[in-house]
Coordinates of C-alpha atoms (C1' of nucleotides) in Angstrom, one line a residue:
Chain L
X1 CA 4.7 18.5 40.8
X2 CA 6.0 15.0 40.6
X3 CA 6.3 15.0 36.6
X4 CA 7.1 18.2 36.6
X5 CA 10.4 17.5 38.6
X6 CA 11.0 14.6 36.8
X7 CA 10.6 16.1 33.8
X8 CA 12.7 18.9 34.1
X9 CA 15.6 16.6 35.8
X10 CA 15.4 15.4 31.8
X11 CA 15.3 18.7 30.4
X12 CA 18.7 19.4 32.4
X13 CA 20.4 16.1 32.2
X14 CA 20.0 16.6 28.3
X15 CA 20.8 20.1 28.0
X16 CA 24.5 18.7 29.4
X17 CA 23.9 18.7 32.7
X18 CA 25.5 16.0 35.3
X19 CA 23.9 13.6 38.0
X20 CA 26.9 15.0 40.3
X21 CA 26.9 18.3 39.1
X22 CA 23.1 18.9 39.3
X23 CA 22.3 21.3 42.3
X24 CA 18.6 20.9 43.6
X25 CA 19.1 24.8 43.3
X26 CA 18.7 24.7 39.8
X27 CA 16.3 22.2 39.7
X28 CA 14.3 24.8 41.9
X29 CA 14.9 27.4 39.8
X30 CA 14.0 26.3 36.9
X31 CA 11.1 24.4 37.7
X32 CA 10.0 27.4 39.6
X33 CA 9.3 24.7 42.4
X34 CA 10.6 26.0 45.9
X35 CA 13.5 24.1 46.9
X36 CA 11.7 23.3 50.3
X37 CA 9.4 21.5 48.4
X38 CA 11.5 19.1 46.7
X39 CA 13.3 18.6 50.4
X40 CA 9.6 17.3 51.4
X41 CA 8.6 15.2 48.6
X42 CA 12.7 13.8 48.6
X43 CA 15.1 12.9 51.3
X44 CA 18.0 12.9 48.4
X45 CA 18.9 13.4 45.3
X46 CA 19.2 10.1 44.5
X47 CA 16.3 9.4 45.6
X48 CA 14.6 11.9 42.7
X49 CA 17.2 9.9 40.0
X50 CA 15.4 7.1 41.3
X51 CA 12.0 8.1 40.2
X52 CA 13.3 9.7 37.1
X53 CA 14.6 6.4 36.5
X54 CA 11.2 4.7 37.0
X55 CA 9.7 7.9 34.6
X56 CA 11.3 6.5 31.8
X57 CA 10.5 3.1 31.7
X58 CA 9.7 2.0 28.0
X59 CA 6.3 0.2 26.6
X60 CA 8.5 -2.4 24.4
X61 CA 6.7 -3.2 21.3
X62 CA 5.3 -6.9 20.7
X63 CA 7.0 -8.7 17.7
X64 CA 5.4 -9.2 14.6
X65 CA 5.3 -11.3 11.6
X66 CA 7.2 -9.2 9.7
X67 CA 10.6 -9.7 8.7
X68 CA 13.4 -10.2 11.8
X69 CA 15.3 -7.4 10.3
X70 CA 11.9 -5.3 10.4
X71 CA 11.4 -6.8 13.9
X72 CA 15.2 -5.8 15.2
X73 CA 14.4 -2.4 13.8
X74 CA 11.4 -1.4 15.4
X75 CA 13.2 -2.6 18.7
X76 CA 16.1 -0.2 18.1
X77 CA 13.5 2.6 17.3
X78 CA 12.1 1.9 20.8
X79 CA 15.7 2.1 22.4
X80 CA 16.1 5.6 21.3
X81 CA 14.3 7.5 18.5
X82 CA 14.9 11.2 17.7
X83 CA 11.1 11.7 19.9
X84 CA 12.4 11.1 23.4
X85 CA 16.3 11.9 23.3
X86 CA 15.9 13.3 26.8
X87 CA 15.6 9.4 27.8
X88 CA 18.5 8.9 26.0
X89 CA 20.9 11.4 27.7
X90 CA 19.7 10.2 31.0
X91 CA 21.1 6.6 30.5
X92 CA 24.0 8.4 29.2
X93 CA 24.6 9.8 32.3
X94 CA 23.8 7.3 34.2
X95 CA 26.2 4.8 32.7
X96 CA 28.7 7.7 32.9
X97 CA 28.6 8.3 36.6
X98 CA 27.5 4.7 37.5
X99 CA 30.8 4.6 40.3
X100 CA 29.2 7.9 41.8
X101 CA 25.6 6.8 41.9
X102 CA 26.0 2.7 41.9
X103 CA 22.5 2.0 43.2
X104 CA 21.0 3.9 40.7
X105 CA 23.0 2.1 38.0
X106 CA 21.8 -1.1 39.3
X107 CA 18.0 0.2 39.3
X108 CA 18.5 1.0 36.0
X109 CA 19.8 -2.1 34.7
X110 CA 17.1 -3.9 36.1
X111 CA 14.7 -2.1 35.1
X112 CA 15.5 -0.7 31.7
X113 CA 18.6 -2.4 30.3
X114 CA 17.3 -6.1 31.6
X115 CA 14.0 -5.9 29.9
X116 CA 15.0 -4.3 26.8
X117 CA 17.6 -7.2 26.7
X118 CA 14.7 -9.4 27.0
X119 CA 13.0 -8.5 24.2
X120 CA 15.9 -8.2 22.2
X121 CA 16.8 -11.7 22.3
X122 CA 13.4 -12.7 22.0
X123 CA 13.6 -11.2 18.4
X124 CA 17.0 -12.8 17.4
X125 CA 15.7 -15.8 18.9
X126 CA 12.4 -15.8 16.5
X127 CA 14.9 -14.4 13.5
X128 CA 16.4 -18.0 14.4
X129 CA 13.4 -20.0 14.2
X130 CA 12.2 -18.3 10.5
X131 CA 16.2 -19.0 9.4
X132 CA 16.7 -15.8 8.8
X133 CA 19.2 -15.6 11.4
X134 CA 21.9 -18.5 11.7
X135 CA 21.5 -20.8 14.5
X136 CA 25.2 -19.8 15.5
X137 CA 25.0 -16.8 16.2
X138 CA 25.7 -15.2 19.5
X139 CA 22.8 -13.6 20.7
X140 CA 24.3 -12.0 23.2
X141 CA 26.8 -10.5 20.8
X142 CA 24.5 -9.7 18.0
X143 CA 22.3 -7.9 20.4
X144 CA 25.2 -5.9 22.2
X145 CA 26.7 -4.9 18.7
X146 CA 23.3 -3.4 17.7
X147 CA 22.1 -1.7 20.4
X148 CA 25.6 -0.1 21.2
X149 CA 26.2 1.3 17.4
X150 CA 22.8 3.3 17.7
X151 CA 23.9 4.2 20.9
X152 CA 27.0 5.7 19.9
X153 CA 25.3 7.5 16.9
X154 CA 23.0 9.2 19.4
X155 CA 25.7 10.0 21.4
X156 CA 28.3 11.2 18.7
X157 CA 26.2 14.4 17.7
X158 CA 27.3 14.3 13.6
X159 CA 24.1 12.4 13.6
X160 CA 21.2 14.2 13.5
X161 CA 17.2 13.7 13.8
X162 CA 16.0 12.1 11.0
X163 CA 19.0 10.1 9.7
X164 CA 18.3 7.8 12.9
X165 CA 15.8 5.5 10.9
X166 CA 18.0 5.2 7.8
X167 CA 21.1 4.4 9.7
X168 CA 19.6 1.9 12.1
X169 CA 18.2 -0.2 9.0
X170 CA 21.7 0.1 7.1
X171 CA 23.7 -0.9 10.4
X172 CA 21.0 -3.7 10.4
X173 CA 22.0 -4.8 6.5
X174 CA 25.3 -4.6 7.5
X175 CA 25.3 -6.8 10.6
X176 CA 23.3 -9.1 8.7
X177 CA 24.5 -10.0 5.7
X178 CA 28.3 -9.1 6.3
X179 CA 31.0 -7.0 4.7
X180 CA 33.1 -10.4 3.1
X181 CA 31.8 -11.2 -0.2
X182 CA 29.7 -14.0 -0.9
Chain W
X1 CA 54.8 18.0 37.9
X2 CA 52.7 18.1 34.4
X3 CA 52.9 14.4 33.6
X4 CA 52.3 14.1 37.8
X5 CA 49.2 16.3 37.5
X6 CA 47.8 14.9 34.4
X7 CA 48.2 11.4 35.5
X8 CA 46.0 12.0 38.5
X9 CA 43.2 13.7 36.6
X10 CA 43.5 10.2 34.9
X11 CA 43.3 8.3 37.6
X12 CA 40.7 10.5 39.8
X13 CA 38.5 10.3 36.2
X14 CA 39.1 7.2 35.8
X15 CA 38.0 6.7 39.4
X16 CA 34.6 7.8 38.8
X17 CA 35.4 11.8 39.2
X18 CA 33.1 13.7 36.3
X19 CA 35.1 16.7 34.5
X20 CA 32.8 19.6 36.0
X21 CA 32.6 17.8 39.3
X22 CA 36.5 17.0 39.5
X23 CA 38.3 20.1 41.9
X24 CA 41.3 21.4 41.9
X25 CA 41.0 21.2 45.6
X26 CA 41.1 17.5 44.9
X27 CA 43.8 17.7 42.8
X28 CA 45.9 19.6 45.2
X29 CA 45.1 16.7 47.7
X30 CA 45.8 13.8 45.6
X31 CA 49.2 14.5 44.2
X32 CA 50.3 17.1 46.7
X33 CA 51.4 19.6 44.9
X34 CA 50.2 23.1 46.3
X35 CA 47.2 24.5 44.8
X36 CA 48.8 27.7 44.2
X37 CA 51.2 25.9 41.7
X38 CA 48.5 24.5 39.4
X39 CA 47.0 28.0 39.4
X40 CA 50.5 29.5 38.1
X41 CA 50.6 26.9 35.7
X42 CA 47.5 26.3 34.5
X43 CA 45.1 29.6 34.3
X44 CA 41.8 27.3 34.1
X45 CA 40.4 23.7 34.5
X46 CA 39.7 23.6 30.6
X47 CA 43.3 24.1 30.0
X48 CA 45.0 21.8 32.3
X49 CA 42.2 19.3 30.6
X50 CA 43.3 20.5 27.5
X51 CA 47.1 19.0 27.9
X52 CA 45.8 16.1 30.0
X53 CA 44.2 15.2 26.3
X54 CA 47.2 15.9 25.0
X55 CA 48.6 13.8 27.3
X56 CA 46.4 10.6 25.7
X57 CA 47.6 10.3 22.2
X58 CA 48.0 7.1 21.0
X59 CA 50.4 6.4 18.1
X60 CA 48.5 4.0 15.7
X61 CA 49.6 0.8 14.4
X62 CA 51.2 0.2 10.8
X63 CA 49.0 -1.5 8.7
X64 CA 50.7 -5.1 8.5
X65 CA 49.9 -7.7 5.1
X66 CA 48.2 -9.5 7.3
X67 CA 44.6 -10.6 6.8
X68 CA 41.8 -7.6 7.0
X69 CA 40.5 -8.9 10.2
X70 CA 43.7 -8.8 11.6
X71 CA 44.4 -5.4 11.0
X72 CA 41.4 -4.3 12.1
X73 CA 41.7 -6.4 15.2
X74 CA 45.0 -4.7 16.2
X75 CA 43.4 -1.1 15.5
X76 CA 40.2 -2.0 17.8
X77 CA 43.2 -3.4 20.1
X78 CA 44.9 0.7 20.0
X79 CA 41.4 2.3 20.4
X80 CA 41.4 0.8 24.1
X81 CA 43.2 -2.1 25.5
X82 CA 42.5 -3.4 29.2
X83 CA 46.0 -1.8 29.6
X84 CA 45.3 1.7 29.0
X85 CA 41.7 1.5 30.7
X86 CA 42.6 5.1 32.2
X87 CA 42.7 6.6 29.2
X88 CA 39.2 5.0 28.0
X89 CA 37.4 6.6 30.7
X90 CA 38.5 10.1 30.2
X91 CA 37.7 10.0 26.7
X92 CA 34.3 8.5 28.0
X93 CA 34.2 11.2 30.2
X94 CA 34.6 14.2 27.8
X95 CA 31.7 12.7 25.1
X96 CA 29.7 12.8 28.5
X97 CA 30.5 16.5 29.1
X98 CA 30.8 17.4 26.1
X99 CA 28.2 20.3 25.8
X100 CA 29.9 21.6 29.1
X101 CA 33.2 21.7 27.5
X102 CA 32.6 22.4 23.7
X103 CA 36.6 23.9 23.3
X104 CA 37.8 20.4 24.9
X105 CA 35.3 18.0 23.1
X106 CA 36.6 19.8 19.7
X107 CA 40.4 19.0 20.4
X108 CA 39.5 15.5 21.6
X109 CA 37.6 14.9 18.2
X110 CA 40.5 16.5 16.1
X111 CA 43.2 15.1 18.0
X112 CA 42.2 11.6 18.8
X113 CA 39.3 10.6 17.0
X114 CA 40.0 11.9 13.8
X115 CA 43.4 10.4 13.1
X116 CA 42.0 7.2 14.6
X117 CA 39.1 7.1 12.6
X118 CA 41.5 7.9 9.4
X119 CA 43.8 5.1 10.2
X120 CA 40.5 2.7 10.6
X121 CA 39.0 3.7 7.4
X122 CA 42.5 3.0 6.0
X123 CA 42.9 -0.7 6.9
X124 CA 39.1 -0.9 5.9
X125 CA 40.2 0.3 2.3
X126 CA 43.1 -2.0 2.2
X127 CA 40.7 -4.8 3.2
X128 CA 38.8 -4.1 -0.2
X129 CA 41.6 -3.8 -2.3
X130 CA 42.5 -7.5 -1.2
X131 CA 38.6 -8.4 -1.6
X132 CA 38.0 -9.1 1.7
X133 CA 35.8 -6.5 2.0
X134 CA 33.2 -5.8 -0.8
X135 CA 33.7 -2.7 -2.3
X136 CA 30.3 -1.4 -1.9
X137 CA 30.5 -1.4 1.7
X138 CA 30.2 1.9 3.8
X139 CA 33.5 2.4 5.0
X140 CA 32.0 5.6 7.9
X141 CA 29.6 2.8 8.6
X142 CA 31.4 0.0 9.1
X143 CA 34.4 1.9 11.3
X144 CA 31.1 3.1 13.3
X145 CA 29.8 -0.3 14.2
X146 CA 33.5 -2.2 15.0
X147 CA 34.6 1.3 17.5
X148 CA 31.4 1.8 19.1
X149 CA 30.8 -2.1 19.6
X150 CA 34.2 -2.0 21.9
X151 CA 34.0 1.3 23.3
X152 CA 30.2 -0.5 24.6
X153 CA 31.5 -3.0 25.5
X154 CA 34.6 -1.2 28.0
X155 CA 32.1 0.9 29.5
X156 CA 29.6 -1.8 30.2
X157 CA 31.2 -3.2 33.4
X158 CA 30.4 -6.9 32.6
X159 CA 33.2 -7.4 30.2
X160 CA 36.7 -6.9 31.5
X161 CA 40.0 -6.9 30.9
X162 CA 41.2 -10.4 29.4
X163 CA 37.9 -10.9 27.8
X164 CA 38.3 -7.9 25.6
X165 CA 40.4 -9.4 22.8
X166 CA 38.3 -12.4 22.2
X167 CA 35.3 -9.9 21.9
X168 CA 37.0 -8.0 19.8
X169 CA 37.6 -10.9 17.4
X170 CA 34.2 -12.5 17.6
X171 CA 33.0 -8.9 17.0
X172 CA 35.3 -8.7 14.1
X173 CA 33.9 -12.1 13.0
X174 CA 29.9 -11.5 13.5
X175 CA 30.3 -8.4 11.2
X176 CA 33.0 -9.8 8.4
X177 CA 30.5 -13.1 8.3
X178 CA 27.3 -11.5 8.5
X179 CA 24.2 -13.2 10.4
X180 CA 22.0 -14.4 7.9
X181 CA 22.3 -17.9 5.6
X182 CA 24.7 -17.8 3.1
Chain Q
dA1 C1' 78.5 31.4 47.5
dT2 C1' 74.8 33.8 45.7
dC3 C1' 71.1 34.7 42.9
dT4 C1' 66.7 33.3 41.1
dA5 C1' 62.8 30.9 39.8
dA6 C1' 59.6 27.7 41.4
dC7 C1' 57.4 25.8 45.1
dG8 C1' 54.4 25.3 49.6
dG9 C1' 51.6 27.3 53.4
dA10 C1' 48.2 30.3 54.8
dA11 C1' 44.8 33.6 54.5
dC12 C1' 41.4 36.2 52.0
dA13 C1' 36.7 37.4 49.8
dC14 C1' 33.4 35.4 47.1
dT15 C1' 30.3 31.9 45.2
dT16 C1' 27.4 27.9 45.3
dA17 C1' 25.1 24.1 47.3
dT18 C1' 23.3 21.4 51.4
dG19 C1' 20.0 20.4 55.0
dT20 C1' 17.0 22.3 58.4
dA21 C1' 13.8 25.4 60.5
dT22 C1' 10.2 29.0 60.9
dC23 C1' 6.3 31.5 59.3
dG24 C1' 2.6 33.1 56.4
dT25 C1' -0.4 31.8 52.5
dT26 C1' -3.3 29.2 49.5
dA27 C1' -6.4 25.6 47.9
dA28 C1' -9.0 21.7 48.4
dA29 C1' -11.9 18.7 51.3
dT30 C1' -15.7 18.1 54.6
Chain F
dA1 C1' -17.1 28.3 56.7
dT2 C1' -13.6 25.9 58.9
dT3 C1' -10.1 22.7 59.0
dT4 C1' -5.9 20.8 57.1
dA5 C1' -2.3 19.6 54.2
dA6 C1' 0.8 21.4 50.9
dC7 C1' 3.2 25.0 49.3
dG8 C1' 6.4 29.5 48.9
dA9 C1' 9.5 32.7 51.0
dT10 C1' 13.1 33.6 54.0
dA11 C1' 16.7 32.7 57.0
dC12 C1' 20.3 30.0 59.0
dA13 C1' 24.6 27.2 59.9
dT14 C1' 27.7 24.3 57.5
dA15 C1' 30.6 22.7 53.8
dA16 C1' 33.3 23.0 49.6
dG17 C1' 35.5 25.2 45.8
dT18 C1' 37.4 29.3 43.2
dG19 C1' 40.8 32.7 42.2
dT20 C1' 44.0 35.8 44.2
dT21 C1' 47.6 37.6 47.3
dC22 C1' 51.5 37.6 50.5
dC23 C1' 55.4 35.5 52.5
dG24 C1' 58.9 32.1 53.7
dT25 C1' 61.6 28.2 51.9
dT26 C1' 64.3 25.5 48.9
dA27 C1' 66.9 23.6 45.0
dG28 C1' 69.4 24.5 40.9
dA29 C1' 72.1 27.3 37.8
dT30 C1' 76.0 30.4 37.2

DNA sequence: ATCTAACGGAACACTTATGTATCGTTAAAT
DNA sequence: ATTTAACGATACATAAGTGTTCCGTTAGAT
């Protein structure tokens, strides 16, 4: 039942649904889980967002010896890739409502954003050490720039499916080497 | 009473209140005007959201002959200022909701986004007629990158207000400059 | 001064969601 | 086979919002 729940708070969440708005009627419903169950396993609803938070925790990939730009890639594939949009639209909405719902906002930034950061860094940081990557550069910046631009191409719905893995690697060329000429 | 109404769905959204979530009850309450004389004026939530969009235009800046960066700094400074934070967040809040209110997310996109996004791509063809910009550079791409970087950046609660224009510029700067060696 | 349009207050029926409680059933463990 | 824990169905009181109606009041235009 657990996964089911959890899984079908994604479903709805996705299909446009919002943290505040979502009734544990509907959830009932379409689940076809009685509402008195959900009331036993769950004192609150936040409670549920909690574990649907915890459901969609990410395995981050480990870097390779490849390329830093191959490296930044594959870690932007992980933040979001056309598979598990569901995942996606949850962080959406819990960004979105984060003033409604602020514990869950934190648990989420611990244990998705923080991590994911992490690992980000660790990849501009080895992108440093090959030279690839200037030794000046913000990582903080260069990380926030990246991740946010797929972000908002998830979000902004003119971009569909497949064109994910071609646009991540051409907002990687761009980011790295530049729109002033040479 | 309009500009009185729309101003508190402003603030109320801006507050943390989500667009299916926010009442008229609430409404009523906050500005204390009678429910009874939104309902004569308005004949749905969708179209009193409708002019409180219409209520957020901005007018966009004249391109100056100063440098690219410049220009494009003072068009990233229109898309949302710590001034206008209000605004931000309802715009925020319709991309959100936007599956719940398909009639509203099209008249934000025509209406806001699209002359924005025109102006943009604009100063980022003026900025390759001066060759500051190489002119095989992807002009949807690069207006993609600089907007969502910012509009990131205001949502994620860890920037504010008088930090915004120096991330604007060092954003501006990261992308112009590139990250790898020259 | 009077007319009129716009407003506020209050009430209405209806819908939806919350949180709790009771009771019967089912399935798994021993 | 019997116990037990978890589930489904139903009902309940409570709360909040919707959309509409009726009526009294008020401010501005003429």
């Amino acid at each position: 039942m657990y996964t089911v729940i959890c899984d079908a708070v994604l479903d709805l969440v996705s299909g446009g649904a919002t943290l505040s708005s979502l009734s544990l009627v509907r959830i009932s419903r379409d689940t076809g889980i009685s509402r008195n169950s959900i009331y036993r396993r769950w004192k609150s609803k936040e409670q549920l967002y909690s574990d649907v938070v915890k459901s969609i925790e990410r395995q981050l990939p480990d870097l390779t010896e490849l390329s830093a730009r191959e490296n930044l890639f594959v870690m932007m594939k992980t933040f979001d890739g056309a598979v598990e949009r569901s995942k996606g639209r949850m962080e959406q909405a819990i960004v979105a409502e984060a003033q409604n719902f602020p514990d869950l906002h934190e648990q989420y930034l611990i244990e998705i954003v923080a991590p994911f950061d992490h690992a980000m860094k660790l990849a501009i940081r080895r992108g440093k050490e090959t030279r690839e990557i200037r030794a000046d550069v913000d990582e903080n910046l260069l990380a926030e720039v990246l991740v946010s631009s797929v972000s908002a191409g998830m979000s902004s719905n003119h971009r569909e499916g497949q064109d994910f893995e071609s646009a991540s690697r051409r907002i990687i060329d761009l980011v790295f080497d530049g729109v002033s000429p040479k």
